[in-house]
Every structure is written in C-alpha cells, then in structure tokens.
PDB file of C-alpha atoms and ligand atoms in Angstrom:
ATOM      1  CA  MET A   1     -94.018   0.919  13.076  1.00 98.00           C
ATOM      2  CA  LYS A   2     -90.882  -1.076  15.267  1.00 98.00           C
ATOM      3  CA  PHE A   3     -88.490  -3.581  13.674  1.00 98.00           C
ATOM      4  CA  PHE A   4     -87.717  -6.871  16.477  1.00 98.00           C
ATOM      5  CA  VAL A   5     -85.576  -8.964  15.166  1.00 98.00           C
ATOM      6  CA  ASP A   6     -86.807 -12.944  14.844  1.00 98.00           C
ATOM      7  CA  THR A   7     -83.278 -14.975  15.182  1.00 98.00           C
ATOM      8  CA  GLY A   8     -81.255 -16.492  17.960  1.00 98.00           C
ATOM      9  CA  ASP A   9     -78.351 -15.355  16.594  1.00 98.00           C
ATOM     10  CA  ILE A  10     -76.098 -13.145  18.870  1.00 98.00           C
ATOM     11  CA  ALA A  11     -74.058 -11.698  15.969  1.00 97.00           C
ATOM     12  CA  GLU A  12     -76.920 -10.839  13.570  1.00 97.00           C
ATOM     13  CA  ILE A  13     -78.366  -9.804  16.587  1.00 98.00           C
ATOM     14  CA  LYS A  14     -75.722  -6.887  17.303  1.00 98.00           C
ATOM     15  CA  ASP A  15     -75.035  -6.229  13.685  1.00 97.00           C
ATOM     16  CA  LEU A  16     -78.727  -5.441  13.193  1.00 97.00           C
ATOM     17  CA  ALA A  17     -78.442  -3.299  16.561  1.00 98.00           C
ATOM     18  CA  SER A  18     -75.725  -1.355  15.316  1.00 97.00           C
ATOM     19  CA  THR A  19     -77.894  -0.293  12.809  1.00 97.00           C
ATOM     20  CA  GLY A  20     -80.155   2.016  15.523  1.00 96.00           C
ATOM     21  CA  LEU A  21     -83.208   0.617  13.834  1.00 96.00           C
ATOM     22  CA  LEU A  22     -83.943  -2.722  15.885  1.00 98.00           C
ATOM     23  CA  ASP A  23     -86.678  -2.390  18.693  1.00 98.00           C
ATOM     24  CA  GLY A  24     -86.371  -5.948  20.069  1.00 98.00           C
ATOM     25  CA  VAL A  25     -86.295  -9.180  19.054  1.00 98.00           C
ATOM     26  CA  THR A  26     -87.732 -13.163  19.489  1.00 98.00           C
ATOM     27  CA  THR A  27     -86.878 -16.689  19.732  1.00 98.00           C
ATOM     28  CA  ASN A  28     -88.652 -19.723  19.328  1.00 98.00           C
ATOM     29  CA  PRO A  29     -87.687 -23.243  20.419  1.00 98.00           C
ATOM     30  CA  THR A  30     -86.542 -23.505  16.817  1.00 98.00           C
ATOM     31  CA  LEU A  31     -83.643 -20.924  16.888  1.00 98.00           C
ATOM     32  CA  ILE A  32     -82.762 -21.796  19.512  1.00 98.00           C
ATOM     33  CA  ALA A  33     -81.265 -24.982  18.652  1.00 98.00           C
ATOM     34  CA  GLN A  34     -79.895 -23.591  15.149  1.00 97.00           C
ATOM     35  CA  SER A  35     -78.202 -21.319  18.017  1.00 97.00           C
ATOM     36  CA  GLY A  36     -76.230 -24.499  19.263  1.00 97.00           C
ATOM     37  CA  LYS A  37     -76.118 -22.043  22.617  1.00 97.00           C
ATOM     38  CA  ASN A  38     -77.196 -22.289  25.910  1.00 98.00           C
ATOM     39  CA  PHE A  39     -80.329 -21.087  26.098  1.00 98.00           C
ATOM     40  CA  LEU A  40     -80.610 -18.606  29.287  1.00 98.00           C
ATOM     41  CA  LYS A  41     -76.851 -17.620  28.515  1.00 98.00           C
ATOM     42  CA  LEU A  42     -78.412 -16.614  25.426  1.00 98.00           C
ATOM     43  CA  ILE A  43     -81.346 -14.928  26.953  1.00 98.00           C
ATOM     44  CA  ALA A  44     -79.015 -12.462  28.914  1.00 98.00           C
ATOM     45  CA  GLU A  45     -76.737 -12.168  26.631  1.00 98.00           C
ATOM     46  CA  ILE A  46     -79.372 -10.271  23.979  1.00 98.00           C
ATOM     47  CA  CYS A  47     -80.948  -8.553  26.832  1.00 98.00           C
ATOM     48  CA  GLU A  48     -78.045  -6.889  26.805  1.00 97.00           C
ATOM     49  CA  VAL A  49     -77.447  -6.046  23.375  1.00 97.00           C
ATOM     50  CA  VAL A  50     -80.780  -5.377  23.034  1.00 98.00           C
ATOM     51  CA  GLN A  51     -83.365  -2.694  25.736  1.00 97.00           C
ATOM     52  CA  GLY A  52     -86.802  -3.340  23.508  1.00 98.00           C
ATOM     53  CA  PRO A  53     -88.327  -7.023  24.181  1.00 98.00           C
ATOM     54  CA  VAL A  54     -86.741  -9.898  24.050  1.00 98.00           C
ATOM     55  CA  SER A  55     -88.823 -13.179  23.752  1.00 98.00           C
ATOM     56  CA  ALA A  56     -87.864 -15.757  25.180  1.00 98.00           C
ATOM     57  CA  GLU A  57     -90.734 -19.084  24.702  1.00 98.00           C
ATOM     58  CA  VAL A  58     -90.981 -21.563  27.654  1.00 98.00           C
ATOM     59  CA  ALA A  59     -91.030 -24.972  26.656  1.00 98.00           C
ATOM     60  CA  ALA A  60     -93.762 -27.023  28.836  1.00 98.00           C
ATOM     61  CA  THR A  61     -96.912 -27.447  27.501  1.00 98.00           C
ATOM     62  CA  ASP A  62     -98.676 -28.092  31.363  1.00 98.00           C
ATOM     63  CA  TYR A  63     -99.973 -24.309  33.169  1.00 98.00           C
ATOM     64  CA  ALA A  64     -97.699 -25.160  36.610  1.00 98.00           C
ATOM     65  CA  THR A  65     -94.701 -26.160  34.577  1.00 98.00           C
ATOM     66  CA  MET A  66     -94.828 -23.303  32.068  1.00 98.00           C
ATOM     67  CA  LEU A  67     -95.628 -20.788  35.249  1.00 98.00           C
ATOM     68  CA  LYS A  68     -92.963 -21.248  36.902  1.00 98.00           C
ATOM     69  CA  GLU A  69     -90.762 -21.359  33.885  1.00 98.00           C
ATOM     70  CA  GLY A  70     -92.210 -17.612  32.217  1.00 98.00           C
ATOM     71  CA  GLN A  71     -91.644 -17.046  36.067  1.00 98.00           C
ATOM     72  CA  LYS A  72     -87.703 -18.037  35.190  1.00 98.00           C
ATOM     73  CA  LEU A  73     -87.005 -16.485  32.773  1.00 98.00           C
ATOM     74  CA  ALA A  74     -89.133 -13.072  33.577  1.00 98.00           C
ATOM     75  CA  LYS A  75     -86.538 -12.741  35.866  1.00 98.00           C
ATOM     76  CA  ILE A  76     -83.044 -12.667  33.272  1.00 98.00           C
ATOM     77  CA  ALA A  77     -83.763  -9.335  32.812  1.00 98.00           C
ATOM     78  CA  LYS A  78     -86.571  -7.098  33.110  1.00 98.00           C
ATOM     79  CA  ASN A  79     -87.019  -6.483  29.196  1.00 98.00           C
ATOM     80  CA  VAL A  80     -88.128 -10.211  29.064  1.00 98.00           C
ATOM     81  CA  ALA A  81     -91.624 -11.205  27.277  1.00 98.00           C
ATOM     82  CA  VAL A  82     -91.651 -14.494  27.880  1.00 98.00           C
ATOM     83  CA  LYS A  83     -93.517 -16.673  25.631  1.00 98.00           C
ATOM     84  CA  VAL A  84     -95.888 -18.799  26.294  1.00 98.00           C
ATOM     85  CA  PRO A  85     -98.530 -20.675  22.927  1.00 98.00           C
ATOM     86  CA  LEU A  86    -102.090 -20.558  21.853  1.00 98.00           C
ATOM     87  CA  THR A  87    -103.190 -22.571  23.998  1.00 98.00           C
ATOM     88  CA  PRO A  88    -105.799 -22.842  27.302  1.00 98.00           C
ATOM     89  CA  ASP A  89    -102.981 -23.781  29.780  1.00 98.00           C
ATOM     90  CA  GLY A  90    -101.076 -20.690  28.350  1.00 98.00           C
ATOM     91  CA  LEU A  91    -103.600 -17.995  28.153  1.00 98.00           C
ATOM     92  CA  LYS A  92    -103.506 -18.664  32.012  1.00 98.00           C
ATOM     93  CA  VAL A  93     -99.760 -18.487  31.788  1.00 98.00           C
ATOM     94  CA  CYS A  94    -100.490 -15.099  30.172  1.00 98.00           C
ATOM     95  CA  LYS A  95    -102.955 -13.859  32.143  1.00 98.00           C
ATOM     96  CA  ALA A  96    -101.171 -14.762  35.673  1.00 98.00           C
ATOM     97  CA  LEU A  97     -97.834 -13.230  34.312  1.00 98.00           C
ATOM     98  CA  SER A  98     -99.410 -10.099  32.230  1.00 98.00           C
ATOM     99  CA  ASP A  99    -101.584 -10.036  36.094  1.00 98.00           C
ATOM    100  CA  ASN A 100     -98.131  -9.525  38.233  1.00 97.00           C
ATOM    101  CA  GLY A 101     -96.267  -7.465  35.491  1.00 97.00           C
ATOM    102  CA  THR A 102     -94.865  -9.589  33.005  1.00 98.00           C
ATOM    103  CA  GLN A 103     -94.362  -9.176  29.298  1.00 98.00           C
ATOM    104  CA  VAL A 104     -96.450 -11.911  27.515  1.00 98.00           C
ATOM    105  CA  ASN A 105     -95.619 -12.666  24.284  1.00 98.00           C
ATOM    106  CA  VAL A 106     -98.992 -15.275  22.200  1.00 98.00           C
ATOM    107  CA  THR A 107     -96.957 -17.071  20.687  1.00 98.00           C
ATOM    108  CA  LEU A 108     -99.175 -19.405  17.115  1.00 98.00           C
ATOM    109  CA  CYS A 109    -101.730 -17.360  16.909  1.00 98.00           C
ATOM    110  CA  PHE A 110    -103.847 -18.565  13.553  1.00 98.00           C
ATOM    111  CA  SER A 111    -107.679 -16.908  14.215  1.00 98.00           C
ATOM    112  CA  ALA A 112    -109.495 -13.600  14.878  1.00 98.00           C
ATOM    113  CA  ALA A 113    -111.029 -15.423  17.469  1.00 98.00           C
ATOM    114  CA  GLN A 114    -107.825 -17.085  19.209  1.00 98.00           C
ATOM    115  CA  ALA A 115    -106.152 -13.328  19.373  1.00 98.00           C
ATOM    116  CA  LEU A 116    -109.146 -12.066  21.484  1.00 98.00           C
ATOM    117  CA  LEU A 117    -108.932 -14.692  23.944  1.00 98.00           C
ATOM    118  CA  ALA A 118    -104.955 -13.495  23.722  1.00 98.00           C
ATOM    119  CA  ALA A 119    -105.776  -9.464  24.140  1.00 98.00           C
ATOM    120  CA  LYS A 120    -108.598 -10.925  27.132  1.00 98.00           C
ATOM    121  CA  ALA A 121    -106.298 -12.239  28.844  1.00 98.00           C
ATOM    122  CA  GLY A 122    -103.318  -9.400  29.418  1.00 98.00           C
ATOM    123  CA  ALA A 123    -101.478 -10.584  27.027  1.00 98.00           C
ATOM    124  CA  THR A 124     -98.904  -7.946  25.650  1.00 98.00           C
ATOM    125  CA  PHE A 125     -98.247  -9.462  22.378  1.00 98.00           C
ATOM    126  CA  ILE A 126    -100.080 -11.322  20.009  1.00 99.00           C
ATOM    127  CA  SER A 127     -97.893 -13.203  16.735  1.00 98.00           C
ATOM    128  CA  PRO A 128    -100.216 -14.307  14.371  1.00 98.00           C
ATOM    129  CA  PHE A 129     -98.066 -16.485  11.540  1.00 98.00           C
ATOM    130  CA  VAL A 130     -98.133 -15.258   8.652  1.00 98.00           C
ATOM    131  CA  GLY A 131     -95.911 -16.786   6.696  1.00 98.00           C
ATOM    132  CA  ARG A 132     -97.117 -20.252   7.754  1.00 98.00           C
ATOM    133  CA  LEU A 133    -101.027 -19.451   6.781  1.00 98.00           C
ATOM    134  CA  ASP A 134     -99.563 -18.344   2.904  1.00 98.00           C
ATOM    135  CA  ASP A 135     -98.247 -22.415   3.145  1.00 98.00           C
ATOM    136  CA  VAL A 136    -101.236 -23.470   4.015  1.00 98.00           C
ATOM    137  CA  GLY A 137    -103.724 -22.049   1.372  1.00 98.00           C
ATOM    138  CA  GLN A 138    -104.904 -19.276   3.566  1.00 98.00           C
ATOM    139  CA  ASP A 139    -104.192 -15.568   3.434  1.00 98.00           C
ATOM    140  CA  GLY A 140    -101.530 -14.804   6.608  1.00 98.00           C
ATOM    141  CA  MET A 141    -102.376 -10.962   5.726  1.00 98.00           C
ATOM    142  CA  LEU A 142    -106.555 -11.363   6.130  1.00 98.00           C
ATOM    143  CA  LEU A 143    -105.837 -12.609   9.360  1.00 98.00           C
ATOM    144  CA  ILE A 144    -103.242  -9.157  10.427  1.00 98.00           C
ATOM    145  CA  LYS A 145    -106.861  -6.745   8.760  1.00 98.00           C
ATOM    146  CA  GLU A 146    -109.454  -8.617  11.247  1.00 98.00           C
ATOM    147  CA  ILE A 147    -107.298  -8.783  14.643  1.00 98.00           C
ATOM    148  CA  MET A 148    -106.331  -4.730  13.557  1.00 98.00           C
ATOM    149  CA  ASP A 149    -109.612  -4.118  12.610  1.00 98.00           C
ATOM    150  CA  ILE A 150    -111.198  -6.433  16.204  1.00 98.00           C
ATOM    151  CA  TYR A 151    -108.046  -4.569  18.640  1.00 98.00           C
ATOM    152  CA  THR A 152    -108.306  -1.274  17.007  1.00 97.00           C
ATOM    153  CA  ALA A 153    -112.836  -1.374  17.960  1.00 98.00           C
ATOM    154  CA  TYR A 154    -111.783  -1.596  21.945  1.00 98.00           C
ATOM    155  CA  PRO A 155    -109.515   0.580  22.244  1.00 96.00           C
ATOM    156  CA  LYS A 156    -109.932   1.505  24.974  1.00 97.00           C
ATOM    157  CA  THR A 157    -109.691  -2.443  26.664  1.00 97.00           C
ATOM    158  CA  ILE A 158    -107.057  -3.460  24.219  1.00 98.00           C
ATOM    159  CA  LYS A 159    -103.793  -2.474  25.140  1.00 97.00           C
ATOM    160  CA  THR A 160    -102.052  -6.201  22.730  1.00 98.00           C
ATOM    161  CA  GLU A 161     -99.218  -4.865  19.967  1.00 98.00           C
ATOM    162  CA  VAL A 162    -100.123  -6.928  17.132  1.00 98.00           C
ATOM    163  CA  LEU A 163     -96.810  -8.470  17.104  1.00 98.00           C
ATOM    164  CA  VAL A 164     -96.612  -9.335  12.669  1.00 98.00           C
ATOM    165  CA  ALA A 165     -94.365 -12.873  13.133  1.00 98.00           C
ATOM    166  CA  SER A 166     -93.191 -15.542   9.876  1.00 98.00           C
ATOM    167  CA  ILE A 167     -92.384 -13.037   7.613  1.00 98.00           C
ATOM    168  CA  ARG A 168     -91.105 -14.977   4.522  1.00 98.00           C
ATOM    169  CA  HIS A 169     -90.518 -11.234   2.455  1.00 97.00           C
ATOM    170  CA  PRO A 170     -90.812  -7.954   2.140  1.00 98.00           C
ATOM    171  CA  ILE A 171     -94.603  -7.249   1.051  1.00 98.00           C
ATOM    172  CA  HIS A 172     -95.797  -9.184   3.911  1.00 98.00           C
ATOM    173  CA  LEU A 173     -93.669  -6.152   5.635  1.00 98.00           C
ATOM    174  CA  ILE A 174     -95.189  -4.369   3.943  1.00 98.00           C
ATOM    175  CA  ALA A 175     -98.665  -5.193   3.848  1.00 98.00           C
ATOM    176  CA  ALA A 176     -99.026  -5.413   8.348  1.00 98.00           C
ATOM    177  CA  ALA A 177     -96.421  -1.829   8.263  1.00 98.00           C
ATOM    178  CA  LYS A 178    -100.125  -0.409   5.296  1.00 98.00           C
ATOM    179  CA  MET A 179    -102.841  -1.445   8.165  1.00 98.00           C
ATOM    180  CA  GLY A 180    -101.140   0.043  10.967  1.00 98.00           C
ATOM    181  CA  ALA A 181     -99.379  -3.185  12.895  1.00 98.00           C
ATOM    182  CA  HIS A 182     -97.864  -2.693  15.500  1.00 98.00           C
ATOM    183  CA  VAL A 183     -94.768  -5.105  15.340  1.00 98.00           C
ATOM    184  CA  ALA A 184     -93.087  -6.642  12.555  1.00 98.00           C
ATOM    185  CA  THR A 185     -90.324  -9.827  13.554  1.00 98.00           C
ATOM    186  CA  ILE A 186     -88.444 -10.573  10.844  1.00 98.00           C
ATOM    187  CA  PRO A 187     -85.594 -12.543  10.017  1.00 98.00           C
ATOM    188  CA  PRO A 188     -82.245 -11.008   9.036  1.00 98.00           C
ATOM    189  CA  LYS A 189     -82.324 -11.623   5.489  1.00 97.00           C
ATOM    190  CA  VAL A 190     -85.671 -10.384   5.299  1.00 98.00           C
ATOM    191  CA  ILE A 191     -84.555  -7.295   7.381  1.00 97.00           C
ATOM    192  CA  ARG A 192     -81.286  -6.719   4.929  1.00 96.00           C
ATOM    193  CA  GLN A 193     -84.102  -6.965   1.375  1.00 97.00           C
ATOM    194  CA  LEU A 194     -85.656  -4.249   3.109  1.00 97.00           C
ATOM    195  CA  TYR A 195     -83.158  -2.087   1.689  1.00 97.00           C
ATOM    196  CA  ALA A 196     -81.906  -3.349  -1.658  1.00 97.00           C
ATOM    197  CA  HIS A 197     -83.017  -2.117  -4.815  1.00 97.00           C
ATOM    198  CA  PRO A 198     -81.150  -1.972  -7.871  1.00 98.00           C
ATOM    199  CA  LEU A 199     -82.047   1.404  -8.986  1.00 98.00           C
ATOM    200  CA  THR A 200     -80.106   2.807  -6.190  1.00 98.00           C
ATOM    201  CA  ASP A 201     -77.324   0.548  -7.115  1.00 98.00           C
ATOM    202  CA  LYS A 202     -77.069   1.550 -10.294  1.00 98.00           C
ATOM    203  CA  GLY A 203     -77.302   5.369  -9.594  1.00 98.00           C
ATOM    204  CA  LEU A 204     -75.145   5.126  -6.457  1.00 98.00           C
ATOM    205  CA  ALA A 205     -72.068   3.998  -8.918  1.00 98.00           C
ATOM    206  CA  ALA A 206     -73.036   6.300 -11.511  1.00 98.00           C
ATOM    207  CA  PHE A 207     -72.974   9.487  -8.836  1.00 98.00           C
ATOM    208  CA  VAL A 208     -69.535   7.733  -7.574  1.00 98.00           C
ATOM    209  CA  SER A 209     -67.686   7.468 -10.581  1.00 98.00           C
ATOM    210  CA  ASP A 210     -68.683  11.511 -11.917  1.00 98.00           C
ATOM    211  CA  TRP A 211     -67.282  12.142  -8.834  1.00 98.00           C
ATOM    212  CA  GLN A 212     -64.410  10.885  -9.649  1.00 97.00           C
ATOM    213  CA  LYS A 213     -64.215  13.063 -12.751  1.00 98.00           C
ATOM    214  CA  THR A 214     -64.524  15.982 -10.519  1.00 97.00           C
ATOM    215  CA  GLY A 215     -60.893  15.545  -8.797  1.00 95.00           C
ATOM    216  CA  GLN A 216     -62.175  16.987  -6.137  1.00 95.00           C
ATOM    217  CA  THR A 217     -62.789  15.454  -1.801  1.00 95.00           C
ATOM    218  CA  ILE A 218     -64.945  16.993   0.332  1.00 95.00           C
ATOM    219  CA  LEU A 219     -63.117  15.786   3.154  1.00 95.00           C
ATOM    220  CA  ASP A 220     -60.377  17.992   2.287  1.00 91.00           C
ATOM    221  CA  ALA A 221     -62.160  20.759   0.589  1.00 84.00           C
ATOM    222  CA  ALA A 222     -61.365  24.180   2.893  1.00 78.00           C
TER     223      ALA A 222
HETATM  224  C1  E4P B 301     -92.218 -15.490  15.618  1.00 63.60           C
HETATM  225  O1  E4P B 301     -92.070 -14.917  17.377  1.00 63.60           O
HETATM  226  C2  E4P B 301     -91.627 -16.495  15.181  1.00 63.60           C
HETATM  227  O2  E4P B 301     -90.799 -16.447  16.196  1.00 63.60           O
HETATM  228  C3  E4P B 301     -90.991 -16.825  13.488  1.00 63.60           C
HETATM  229  O3  E4P B 301     -92.028 -16.099  12.508  1.00 63.60           O
HETATM  230  C4  E4P B 301     -91.620 -17.715  12.491  1.00 63.60           C
HETATM  231  O4  E4P B 301     -91.220 -17.479  11.640  1.00 63.60           O
HETATM  232  P1  E4P B 301     -91.416 -19.093  10.622  1.00 63.60           P
HETATM  233  O5  E4P B 301     -92.629 -19.461  10.347  1.00 63.60           O
HETATM  234  O6  E4P B 301     -90.787 -18.811   9.490  1.00 63.60           O
HETATM  235  O7  E4P B 301     -90.540 -20.407  11.416  1.00 63.60           O
END
C-alpha cells in the first residue's frame, strides 16, 4: 500500500520524506490556505522533495477554466497529479487531461457510482472521503469495500487506484489496507500514531536500562 501525506506543510513533508516511507502528497484548497504559502511555488517545492505523485487541486468549477488551470498545474513538474472535483465538468476535465498523459486525482467521492464514473473518465486516482462519511453517520469503509469490489471486477479495463482520503485514525488505514486499497493519504499526526504503542515504549525503556547494567558499548567493543 502506498502512503501519501495529506498536508500543505512543507516542514512536515520534508520530515516525513526523510523516513523513506513517503510515496506521495495530497493537498487541497483548505490545506493550501492553512499553509499561508503561494500555491504554485509550494507545489513546485513539494515536487522537489517527493518523487511520487503530488496532488494539486484546481480552483474553478467550470470545465473551460478547470482545464486551463489543470494544464498549468501539470506543467509545474512531471509528478503533479491534477486534482479535480467529482462533478460532470470535473470528470470532463479528468478525461481530457488523462487522455494527454496527465495524472488526475478525482476528489470528493462519496459513492460507488461516482467512483465508477471516475474510472471511466480515466482517473489515475479516486479519492473517497471516509472520515467525512463517518461524520454524517454513513460507514466510510463500506464505500471503500464497494469501490474495491467494483474495480477488481474489471482488472483489464479499470486501472484507477483507490486513494483512501479523509483518514482520521489508524483504524481507517488498517481497514483500508485489509481491503487492498492501493493508496492512503494520511494526515501527519495519524502517520506518527502508526509508530506508537505503549508496549514498545515500555519494552525499550527496560532494554536500555538493562543494557546500561552491562557497562558495555557496542561501538567501542573489539
Ligand atoms: C484528500 O485528498 C483530502 O485532502 C483530505 O483527505 C480531506 O480530509 P478531511 O476530511 O480531513 O478534510
């Protein structure tokens, strides 16, 4: 499973990229606003840090302007994935850009029918928002299961990857991984939670303490 980080914070991206475990980045207009940075310059900077896909979202909602914005964003770097909303115009832009070899991430997906349309429009990624569905009392993970079932039923024709978005906690991620979802985009805080377990901390403290009792050092040993 590929791990993307869902943030516009370049310091976080650099830190997580240094782990060697980061496969890509997603941003959205909210995250860009939170960063306080110039959008195009920030995307260019992120694309230098991370080799994998970096999602940059269009701002317009009509076909003609979204297409021009998408073409401009795609020129920033080879690894830009243009993010478009799951609307009729957004999917037209998806088809036009993907036909020209541009990676496209279709965002704001909340139903299996929408995911099927995005696949037909040639999306590189479909982004179903699990946390936001949970927030309104629907089972976000059930949507991932439905989309995975549909996509895997057409292995020869559907190449779109399921990019699980709006992840709120590690349980979302584990459930998505069990279903074979291709990618998860994860907030930095949740990525850090993945490492944590109290028994790891407790066990390590005991090992450090017991090792000190030996009076030895590995690096100085002959
Ligand atoms: C994905 O591309 C979105 O940026 C993101 O996952 C949305 O998450 P949120 O529901 O926590 O805002």
